[in-house]
PDB file of C-alpha atoms in Angstrom:
ATOM      1  CA  MET A   1    -155.757 139.191 -85.820  1.00  0.00           C
ATOM      2  CA  THR A   2    -156.988 139.955 -82.301  1.00  0.00           C
ATOM      3  CA  GLY A   3    -160.209 138.764 -80.738  1.00  0.00           C
ATOM      4  CA  SER A   4    -161.655 142.266 -81.062  1.00  0.00           C
ATOM      5  CA  GLU A   5    -161.145 142.172 -84.829  1.00  0.00           C
ATOM      6  CA  ALA A   6    -162.161 138.536 -85.349  1.00  0.00           C
ATOM      7  CA  HIS A   7    -165.488 138.737 -83.517  1.00  0.00           C
ATOM      8  CA  PRO A   8    -167.911 141.672 -83.542  1.00  0.00           C
ATOM      9  CA  SER A   9    -169.322 140.344 -80.264  1.00  0.00           C
ATOM     10  CA  PHE A  10    -168.153 138.593 -77.103  1.00  0.00           C
ATOM     11  CA  ARG A  11    -169.617 135.145 -76.414  1.00  0.00           C
ATOM     12  CA  LEU A  12    -169.873 134.059 -72.786  1.00  0.00           C
ATOM     13  CA  ALA A  13    -170.935 130.525 -71.886  1.00  0.00           C
ATOM     14  CA  TYR A  14    -172.390 129.920 -68.435  1.00  0.00           C
ATOM     15  CA  VAL A  15    -173.512 126.843 -66.533  1.00  0.00           C
ATOM     16  CA  PRO A  16    -176.777 126.376 -64.611  1.00  0.00           C
ATOM     17  CA  GLY A  17    -176.715 128.287 -61.354  1.00  0.00           C
ATOM     18  CA  ALA A  18    -174.197 130.884 -62.557  1.00  0.00           C
ATOM     19  CA  THR A  19    -175.495 134.457 -62.530  1.00  0.00           C
ATOM     20  CA  PRO A  20    -173.438 136.675 -64.874  1.00  0.00           C
ATOM     21  CA  GLY A  21    -176.039 139.488 -64.953  1.00  0.00           C
ATOM     22  CA  LYS A  22    -174.000 142.028 -62.954  1.00  0.00           C
ATOM     23  CA  TRP A  23    -170.947 141.596 -65.171  1.00  0.00           C
ATOM     24  CA  VAL A  24    -173.058 141.787 -68.322  1.00  0.00           C
ATOM     25  CA  ARG A  25    -174.505 145.138 -67.197  1.00  0.00           C
ATOM     26  CA  ILE A  26    -171.031 146.542 -66.577  1.00  0.00           C
ATOM     27  CA  TRP A  27    -169.884 145.240 -69.977  1.00  0.00           C
ATOM     28  CA  ASN A  28    -172.783 146.962 -71.720  1.00  0.00           C
ATOM     29  CA  GLU A  29    -171.896 150.243 -69.986  1.00  0.00           C
ATOM     30  CA  ARG A  30    -168.189 150.071 -70.854  1.00  0.00           C
ATOM     31  CA  LEU A  31    -168.327 148.495 -74.313  1.00  0.00           C
ATOM     32  CA  PRO A  32    -171.703 149.467 -75.766  1.00  0.00           C
ATOM     33  CA  ASP A  33    -170.474 148.802 -79.312  1.00  0.00           C
ATOM     34  CA  VAL A  34    -169.525 145.169 -78.563  1.00  0.00           C
ATOM     35  CA  PRO A  35    -172.595 142.999 -77.856  1.00  0.00           C
ATOM     36  CA  LEU A  36    -172.155 140.319 -75.194  1.00  0.00           C
ATOM     37  CA  ASN A  37    -173.973 137.116 -76.155  1.00  0.00           C
ATOM     38  CA  LEU A  38    -174.807 134.631 -73.384  1.00  0.00           C
ATOM     39  CA  ILE A  39    -174.692 130.911 -74.178  1.00  0.00           C
ATOM     40  CA  SER A  40    -176.344 128.538 -71.707  1.00  0.00           C
ATOM     41  CA  VAL A  41    -174.505 125.196 -71.425  1.00  0.00           C
ATOM     42  CA  THR A  42    -174.580 122.259 -69.058  1.00  0.00           C
ATOM     43  CA  ALA A  43    -171.616 121.722 -66.757  1.00  0.00           C
ATOM     44  CA  ALA A  44    -170.589 118.712 -68.851  1.00  0.00           C
ATOM     45  CA  GLU A  45    -170.787 120.648 -72.142  1.00  0.00           C
ATOM     46  CA  ALA A  46    -168.807 123.711 -71.025  1.00  0.00           C
ATOM     47  CA  SER A  47    -165.301 122.420 -71.794  1.00  0.00           C
ATOM     48  CA  ASP A  48    -166.226 121.243 -75.298  1.00  0.00           C
ATOM     49  CA  VAL A  49    -167.953 124.538 -76.114  1.00  0.00           C
ATOM     50  CA  LEU A  50    -164.833 126.504 -75.144  1.00  0.00           C
ATOM     51  CA  ARG A  51    -162.419 124.077 -76.776  1.00  0.00           C
ATOM     52  CA  ASP A  52    -164.349 124.178 -80.059  1.00  0.00           C
ATOM     53  CA  GLY A  53    -164.385 127.990 -80.128  1.00  0.00           C
ATOM     54  CA  ALA A  54    -168.168 128.280 -79.801  1.00  0.00           C
ATOM     55  CA  ALA A  55    -167.628 130.705 -76.894  1.00  0.00           C
ATOM     56  CA  ASP A  56    -164.809 133.107 -76.034  1.00  0.00           C
ATOM     57  CA  ALA A  57    -164.946 132.454 -72.289  1.00  0.00           C
ATOM     58  CA  GLY A  58    -167.189 130.703 -69.804  1.00  0.00           C
ATOM     59  CA  ILE A  59    -168.364 130.738 -66.219  1.00  0.00           C
ATOM     60  CA  VAL A  60    -167.907 127.065 -65.440  1.00  0.00           C
ATOM     61  CA  ARG A  61    -167.649 124.629 -62.574  1.00  0.00           C
ATOM     62  CA  LEU A  62    -164.259 123.425 -61.403  1.00  0.00           C
ATOM     63  CA  PRO A  63    -162.188 121.423 -62.002  1.00  0.00           C
ATOM     64  CA  VAL A  64    -161.095 122.164 -65.573  1.00  0.00           C
ATOM     65  CA  ASP A  65    -158.166 120.824 -67.573  1.00  0.00           C
ATOM     66  CA  ARG A  66    -155.428 123.349 -66.792  1.00  0.00           C
ATOM     67  CA  THR A  67    -153.255 122.072 -69.643  1.00  0.00           C
ATOM     68  CA  VAL A  68    -155.894 123.398 -72.058  1.00  0.00           C
ATOM     69  CA  PHE A  69    -157.665 126.202 -70.175  1.00  0.00           C
ATOM     70  CA  SER A  70    -156.779 129.220 -68.093  1.00  0.00           C
ATOM     71  CA  ALA A  71    -159.108 129.795 -65.164  1.00  0.00           C
ATOM     72  CA  ILE A  72    -159.720 132.401 -62.495  1.00  0.00           C
ATOM     73  CA  PRO A  73    -161.593 130.944 -59.472  1.00  0.00           C
ATOM     74  CA  LEU A  74    -164.534 133.191 -58.587  1.00  0.00           C
ATOM     75  CA  TYR A  75    -166.201 131.592 -55.568  1.00  0.00           C
ATOM     76  CA  THR A  76    -167.012 128.309 -53.855  1.00  0.00           C
ATOM     77  CA  GLU A  77    -170.653 127.466 -53.322  1.00  0.00           C
ATOM     78  CA  THR A  78    -172.347 126.232 -50.166  1.00  0.00           C
ATOM     79  CA  THR A  79    -173.753 122.732 -50.566  1.00  0.00           C
ATOM     80  CA  VAL A  80    -177.335 122.234 -49.390  1.00  0.00           C
ATOM     81  CA  VAL A  81    -179.746 119.336 -49.043  1.00  0.00           C
ATOM     82  CA  VAL A  82    -183.131 119.791 -50.725  1.00  0.00           C
ATOM     83  CA  VAL A  83    -186.073 118.277 -48.842  1.00  0.00           C
ATOM     84  CA  PRO A  84    -189.866 118.612 -48.618  1.00  0.00           C
ATOM     85  CA  LYS A  85    -190.993 121.475 -46.389  1.00  0.00           C
ATOM     86  CA  ASP A  86    -192.382 119.093 -43.766  1.00  0.00           C
ATOM     87  CA  HIS A  87    -189.224 116.939 -43.595  1.00  0.00           C
ATOM     88  CA  LEU A  88    -187.575 116.267 -40.212  1.00  0.00           C
ATOM     89  CA  LEU A  89    -184.317 117.857 -41.429  1.00  0.00           C
ATOM     90  CA  THR A  90    -186.017 121.266 -41.489  1.00  0.00           C
ATOM     91  CA  ALA A  91    -186.101 121.267 -37.660  1.00  0.00           C
ATOM     92  CA  ALA A  92    -182.415 122.300 -37.633  1.00  0.00           C
ATOM     93  CA  ASP A  93    -180.643 125.233 -39.292  1.00  0.00           C
ATOM     94  CA  GLU A  94    -177.974 122.958 -40.780  1.00  0.00           C
ATOM     95  CA  ALA A  95    -177.679 119.289 -41.644  1.00  0.00           C
ATOM     96  CA  THR A  96    -174.703 116.923 -41.710  1.00  0.00           C
ATOM     97  CA  LEU A  97    -173.863 113.853 -43.759  1.00  0.00           C
ATOM     98  CA  GLU A  98    -174.623 111.758 -40.686  1.00  0.00           C
ATOM     99  CA  ASP A  99    -178.178 113.144 -40.715  1.00  0.00           C
ATOM    100  CA  LEU A 100    -178.609 111.587 -44.171  1.00  0.00           C
ATOM    101  CA  ALA A 101    -177.574 108.094 -43.098  1.00  0.00           C
ATOM    102  CA  GLU A 102    -181.123 106.694 -43.301  1.00  0.00           C
ATOM    103  CA  GLU A 103    -182.292 108.831 -46.218  1.00  0.00           C
ATOM    104  CA  VAL A 104    -182.494 107.851 -49.873  1.00  0.00           C
ATOM    105  CA  VAL A 105    -180.008 110.291 -51.408  1.00  0.00           C
ATOM    106  CA  LEU A 106    -180.603 110.938 -55.105  1.00  0.00           C
ATOM    107  CA  HIS A 107    -177.540 111.114 -57.361  1.00  0.00           C
ATOM    108  CA  PRO A 108    -178.387 112.630 -60.781  1.00  0.00           C
ATOM    109  CA  LEU A 109    -176.174 111.917 -63.760  1.00  0.00           C
ATOM    110  CA  ASP A 110    -175.354 115.636 -64.057  1.00  0.00           C
ATOM    111  CA  ASP A 111    -174.130 115.851 -60.445  1.00  0.00           C
ATOM    112  CA  VAL A 112    -171.407 118.497 -59.988  1.00  0.00           C
ATOM    113  CA  LEU A 113    -170.228 117.685 -56.452  1.00  0.00           C
ATOM    114  CA  GLY A 114    -167.961 114.771 -57.363  1.00  0.00           C
ATOM    115  CA  TRP A 115    -168.778 112.528 -54.421  1.00  0.00           C
ATOM    116  CA  GLU A 116    -166.162 109.979 -53.369  1.00  0.00           C
ATOM    117  CA  GLN A 117    -168.785 108.246 -51.273  1.00  0.00           C
ATOM    118  CA  LEU A 118    -172.443 109.206 -51.532  1.00  0.00           C
ATOM    119  CA  PRO A 119    -174.105 109.392 -48.099  1.00  0.00           C
ATOM    120  CA  GLY A 120    -177.315 107.635 -47.142  1.00  0.00           C
ATOM    121  CA  GLU A 121    -179.129 104.911 -49.059  1.00  0.00           C
ATOM    122  CA  PRO A 122    -178.800 104.778 -52.862  1.00  0.00           C
ATOM    123  CA  ALA A 123    -181.899 105.229 -55.006  1.00  0.00           C
ATOM    124  CA  PHE A 124    -183.101 102.424 -57.267  1.00  0.00           C
ATOM    125  CA  GLU A 125    -181.735 104.326 -60.275  1.00  0.00           C
ATOM    126  CA  ARG A 126    -179.987 107.619 -60.954  1.00  0.00           C
ATOM    127  CA  PRO A 127    -182.137 110.474 -62.287  1.00  0.00           C
ATOM    128  CA  ALA A 128    -180.953 111.850 -65.637  1.00  0.00           C
ATOM    129  CA  THR A 129    -180.827 115.475 -64.495  1.00  0.00           C
ATOM    130  CA  THR A 130    -180.962 117.633 -61.392  1.00  0.00           C
ATOM    131  CA  ALA A 131    -184.395 118.837 -62.515  1.00  0.00           C
ATOM    132  CA  ASP A 132    -185.596 115.211 -62.564  1.00  0.00           C
ATOM    133  CA  ALA A 133    -184.145 114.645 -59.098  1.00  0.00           C
ATOM    134  CA  ILE A 134    -186.007 117.703 -57.777  1.00  0.00           C
ATOM    135  CA  GLU A 135    -189.266 116.179 -59.027  1.00  0.00           C
ATOM    136  CA  LEU A 136    -188.485 112.978 -57.125  1.00  0.00           C
ATOM    137  CA  VAL A 137    -187.780 114.953 -53.943  1.00  0.00           C
ATOM    138  CA  ALA A 138    -191.166 116.626 -54.318  1.00  0.00           C
ATOM    139  CA  ALA A 139    -192.739 113.162 -54.710  1.00  0.00           C
ATOM    140  CA  GLY A 140    -191.170 112.011 -51.438  1.00  0.00           C
ATOM    141  CA  ILE A 141    -188.775 109.547 -53.106  1.00  0.00           C
ATOM    142  CA  GLY A 142    -185.591 110.913 -51.520  1.00  0.00           C
ATOM    143  CA  VAL A 143    -183.453 113.979 -50.787  1.00  0.00           C
ATOM    144  CA  LEU A 144    -180.887 115.753 -52.955  1.00  0.00           C
ATOM    145  CA  ALA A 145    -177.556 117.451 -52.207  1.00  0.00           C
ATOM    146  CA  VAL A 146    -176.627 120.254 -54.649  1.00  0.00           C
ATOM    147  CA  PRO A 147    -174.832 123.614 -54.736  1.00  0.00           C
ATOM    148  CA  GLN A 148    -177.093 126.314 -53.294  1.00  0.00           C
ATOM    149  CA  SER A 149    -177.464 128.087 -56.647  1.00  0.00           C
ATOM    150  CA  LEU A 150    -179.023 124.963 -58.162  1.00  0.00           C
ATOM    151  CA  ALA A 151    -181.443 124.663 -55.251  1.00  0.00           C
ATOM    152  CA  ARG A 152    -182.506 128.248 -55.959  1.00  0.00           C
ATOM    153  CA  LEU A 153    -182.678 127.659 -59.706  1.00  0.00           C
ATOM    154  CA  HIS A 154    -185.062 124.725 -59.223  1.00  0.00           C
ATOM    155  CA  HIS A 155    -187.055 126.337 -56.408  1.00  0.00           C
ATOM    156  CA  ARG A 156    -190.487 124.908 -55.677  1.00  0.00           C
ATOM    157  CA  ARG A 157    -192.988 126.154 -53.132  1.00  0.00           C
ATOM    158  CA  ASP A 158    -193.314 122.684 -51.592  1.00  0.00           C
ATOM    159  CA  LEU A 159    -189.552 122.226 -51.110  1.00  0.00           C
ATOM    160  CA  THR A 160    -186.892 123.886 -49.004  1.00  0.00           C
ATOM    161  CA  TYR A 161    -183.201 123.305 -48.258  1.00  0.00           C
ATOM    162  CA  ARG A 162    -180.652 123.362 -45.451  1.00  0.00           C
ATOM    163  CA  PRO A 163    -176.865 123.840 -45.594  1.00  0.00           C
ATOM    164  CA  LEU A 164    -175.004 120.522 -45.581  1.00  0.00           C
ATOM    165  CA  GLY A 165    -171.951 121.400 -43.533  1.00  0.00           C
ATOM    166  CA  ASP A 166    -169.491 118.575 -44.229  1.00  0.00           C
ATOM    167  CA  ALA A 167    -170.359 117.822 -47.856  1.00  0.00           C
ATOM    168  CA  PRO A 168    -168.148 118.368 -50.926  1.00  0.00           C
ATOM    169  CA  GLN A 169    -168.449 121.834 -52.463  1.00  0.00           C
ATOM    170  CA  SER A 170    -168.472 123.145 -56.021  1.00  0.00           C
ATOM    171  CA  GLY A 171    -166.124 125.903 -57.188  1.00  0.00           C
ATOM    172  CA  VAL A 172    -167.038 128.304 -59.992  1.00  0.00           C
ATOM    173  CA  ALA A 173    -164.452 129.931 -62.269  1.00  0.00           C
ATOM    174  CA  LEU A 174    -164.042 132.181 -65.279  1.00  0.00           C
ATOM    175  CA  CYS A 175    -162.376 130.016 -67.906  1.00  0.00           C
ATOM    176  CA  TRP A 176    -161.037 130.410 -71.456  1.00  0.00           C
ATOM    177  CA  PRO A 177    -158.715 128.450 -73.796  1.00  0.00           C
ATOM    178  CA  GLU A 178    -155.070 129.197 -73.049  1.00  0.00           C
ATOM    179  CA  GLY A 179    -154.301 130.124 -76.646  1.00  0.00           C
ATOM    180  CA  ALA A 180    -157.251 132.518 -76.953  1.00  0.00           C
ATOM    181  CA  HIS A 181    -156.490 135.267 -74.445  1.00  0.00           C
ATOM    182  CA  THR A 182    -157.874 138.083 -76.590  1.00  0.00           C
ATOM    183  CA  ASP A 183    -158.431 141.767 -75.849  1.00  0.00           C
ATOM    184  CA  LEU A 184    -162.102 141.096 -75.206  1.00  0.00           C
ATOM    185  CA  VAL A 185    -161.286 138.283 -72.777  1.00  0.00           C
ATOM    186  CA  GLU A 186    -158.973 140.668 -70.939  1.00  0.00           C
ATOM    187  CA  ASP A 187    -161.748 143.264 -70.833  1.00  0.00           C
ATOM    188  CA  PHE A 188    -164.085 140.737 -69.225  1.00  0.00           C
ATOM    189  CA  ILE A 189    -161.412 139.632 -66.752  1.00  0.00           C
ATOM    190  CA  GLY A 190    -161.054 143.263 -65.709  1.00  0.00           C
ATOM    191  CA  ILE A 191    -164.794 143.547 -65.115  1.00  0.00           C
ATOM    192  CA  VAL A 192    -164.938 140.324 -63.091  1.00  0.00           C
ATOM    193  CA  ARG A 193    -161.969 141.408 -60.982  1.00  0.00           C
ATOM    194  CA  GLY A 194    -163.527 144.789 -60.310  1.00  0.00           C
ATOM    195  CA  ARG A 195    -161.023 146.925 -62.191  1.00  0.00           C
ATOM    196  CA  THR A 196    -162.137 150.445 -62.911  1.00  0.00           C
ATOM    197  CA  VAL A 197    -162.522 151.707 -66.452  1.00  0.00           C
ATOM    198  CA  ASN A 198    -159.278 153.706 -66.025  1.00  0.00           C
ATOM    199  CA  SER A 199    -157.249 150.766 -64.728  1.00  0.00           C
ATOM    200  CA  THR A 200    -153.702 150.554 -66.118  1.00  0.00           C
ATOM    201  CA  ARG A 201    -154.015 146.757 -66.385  1.00  0.00           C
ATOM    202  CA  GLY A 202    -155.509 145.024 -69.381  1.00  0.00           C
ATOM    203  CA  ARG A 203    -155.590 146.820 -72.680  1.00  0.00           C
ATOM    204  CA  SER A 204    -153.069 149.602 -73.141  1.00  0.00           C
ATOM    205  CA  ARG A 205    -154.542 153.072 -72.781  1.00  0.00           C
ATOM    206  CA  PRO A 206    -153.207 156.302 -74.340  1.00  0.00           C
ATOM    207  CA  ALA A 207    -150.485 157.686 -72.111  1.00  0.00           C
ATOM    208  CA  ALA A 208    -151.514 160.717 -70.088  1.00  0.00           C
ATOM    209  CA  GLN A 209    -149.475 163.865 -70.687  1.00  0.00           C
ATOM    210  CA  PRO A 210    -147.447 165.201 -67.758  1.00  0.00           C
ATOM    211  CA  LYS A 211    -149.140 167.994 -65.834  1.00  0.00           C
ATOM    212  CA  GLU A 212    -146.305 170.424 -66.626  1.00  0.00           C
ATOM    213  CA  LYS A 213    -146.711 169.845 -70.371  1.00  0.00           C
ATOM    214  CA  ARG A 214    -150.476 170.328 -70.188  1.00  0.00           C
ATOM    215  CA  ARG A 215    -150.019 173.590 -68.269  1.00  0.00           C
ATOM    216  CA  ASP A 216    -147.467 174.888 -70.813  1.00  0.00           C
ATOM    217  CA  GLU A 217    -149.796 174.056 -73.706  1.00  0.00           C
ATOM    218  CA  ALA A 218    -152.716 175.769 -72.008  1.00  0.00           C
ATOM    219  CA  ALA A 219    -150.621 178.886 -71.360  1.00  0.00           C
ATOM    220  CA  ALA A 220    -149.477 178.952 -74.985  1.00  0.00           C
ATOM    221  CA  ARG A 221    -153.083 178.917 -76.156  1.00  0.00           C
ATOM    222  CA  GLN A 222    -153.961 181.846 -73.887  1.00  0.00           C
ATOM    223  CA  LYS A 223    -150.864 184.006 -74.615  1.00  0.00           C
ATOM    224  CA  PRO A 224    -151.571 186.610 -77.376  1.00  0.00           C
ATOM    225  CA  ALA A 225    -149.346 186.659 -80.405  1.00  0.00           C
ATOM    226  CA  ALA A 226    -146.719 189.392 -80.672  1.00  0.00           C
ATOM    227  CA  GLY A 227    -148.068 192.680 -82.003  1.00  0.00           C
ATOM    228  CA  LYS A 228    -151.687 191.808 -81.270  1.00  0.00           C
ATOM    229  CA  ASN A 229    -154.052 193.579 -78.968  1.00  0.00           C
ATOM    230  CA  PRO A 230    -154.762 191.058 -76.159  1.00  0.00           C
ATOM    231  CA  ARG A 231    -158.439 192.047 -76.071  1.00  0.00           C
ATOM    232  CA  SER A 232    -159.386 192.545 -79.715  1.00  0.00           C
ATOM    233  CA  GLY A 233    -156.623 190.660 -81.514  1.00  0.00           C
ATOM    234  CA  THR A 234    -156.128 193.653 -83.866  1.00  0.00           C
ATOM    235  CA  PRO A 235    -152.661 195.030 -84.583  1.00  0.00           C
ATOM    236  CA  ARG A 236    -151.490 197.595 -82.081  1.00  0.00           C
ATOM    237  CA  SER A 237    -151.056 201.155 -83.325  1.00  0.00           C
ATOM    238  CA  GLY A 238    -147.655 202.786 -83.391  1.00  0.00           C
ATOM    239  CA  ARG A 239    -146.305 205.156 -80.799  1.00  0.00           C
ATOM    240  CA  ARG A 240    -148.626 207.978 -80.124  1.00  0.00           C
ATOM    241  CA  GLY A 241    -147.387 211.504 -80.934  1.00  0.00           C
ATOM    242  CA  LYS A 242    -147.442 214.467 -78.555  1.00  0.00           C
ATOM    243  CA  PRO A 243    -150.702 216.385 -78.420  1.00  0.00           C
ATOM    244  CA  ARG A 244    -150.665 219.621 -80.506  1.00  0.00           C
ATOM    245  CA  ARG A 245    -150.705 222.974 -78.769  1.00  0.00           C
ATOM    246  CA  ARG A 246    -153.563 225.264 -79.387  1.00  0.00           C
ATOM    247  CA  SER A 247    -152.555 228.499 -81.008  1.00  0.00           C
TER     248      SER A 247
END
């Protein structure tokens, strides 16, 4: 049984910061009879949700276990440092890790950057979530390095951010279980990769007839049957006789 038959809808998990809206709109245009259901998950939950079959595919943060999942990298995000609007770091267009040497750098438990060595001074304790860390930045407790999409997601009017040039970065990918590459997954892959609706890749499409065959069939439809009047379709009369002479 294929994915199209097993599920009347397509379930797409996505992590905070991911923006699948454009692909969802294209899906709805191309497959209006197959609802696409979005499932919001944390970065830590994404693998379990896909492994357990609660979603057909996901827009997740790399890395993923490639022995279990197939993945198509989509993009790599710019890392930024979130600071209060009046912070000294806002004087420059870009910051470096060296600029954070004397800063308290918050490190939430849901961090997605995978630091080998966190810059700056460690906070007294790690915030539980990125949202909690943003609140601490607003309170003047420290600064926070995150992918740019998360800085936008947690935007506050009293905070701003600057690119952090030499920091680790977070990659985003389309991911699905290796053993569950269904027709619907292939349809979504095609949308993400920008394939047109008439693309020969993905699901098989009915083969187009050769031009010569189509022309012959069209001519056959237009050609009148033998013994028929081409205009009226009525049987043709027999051979006309000679006109009679007047006496």
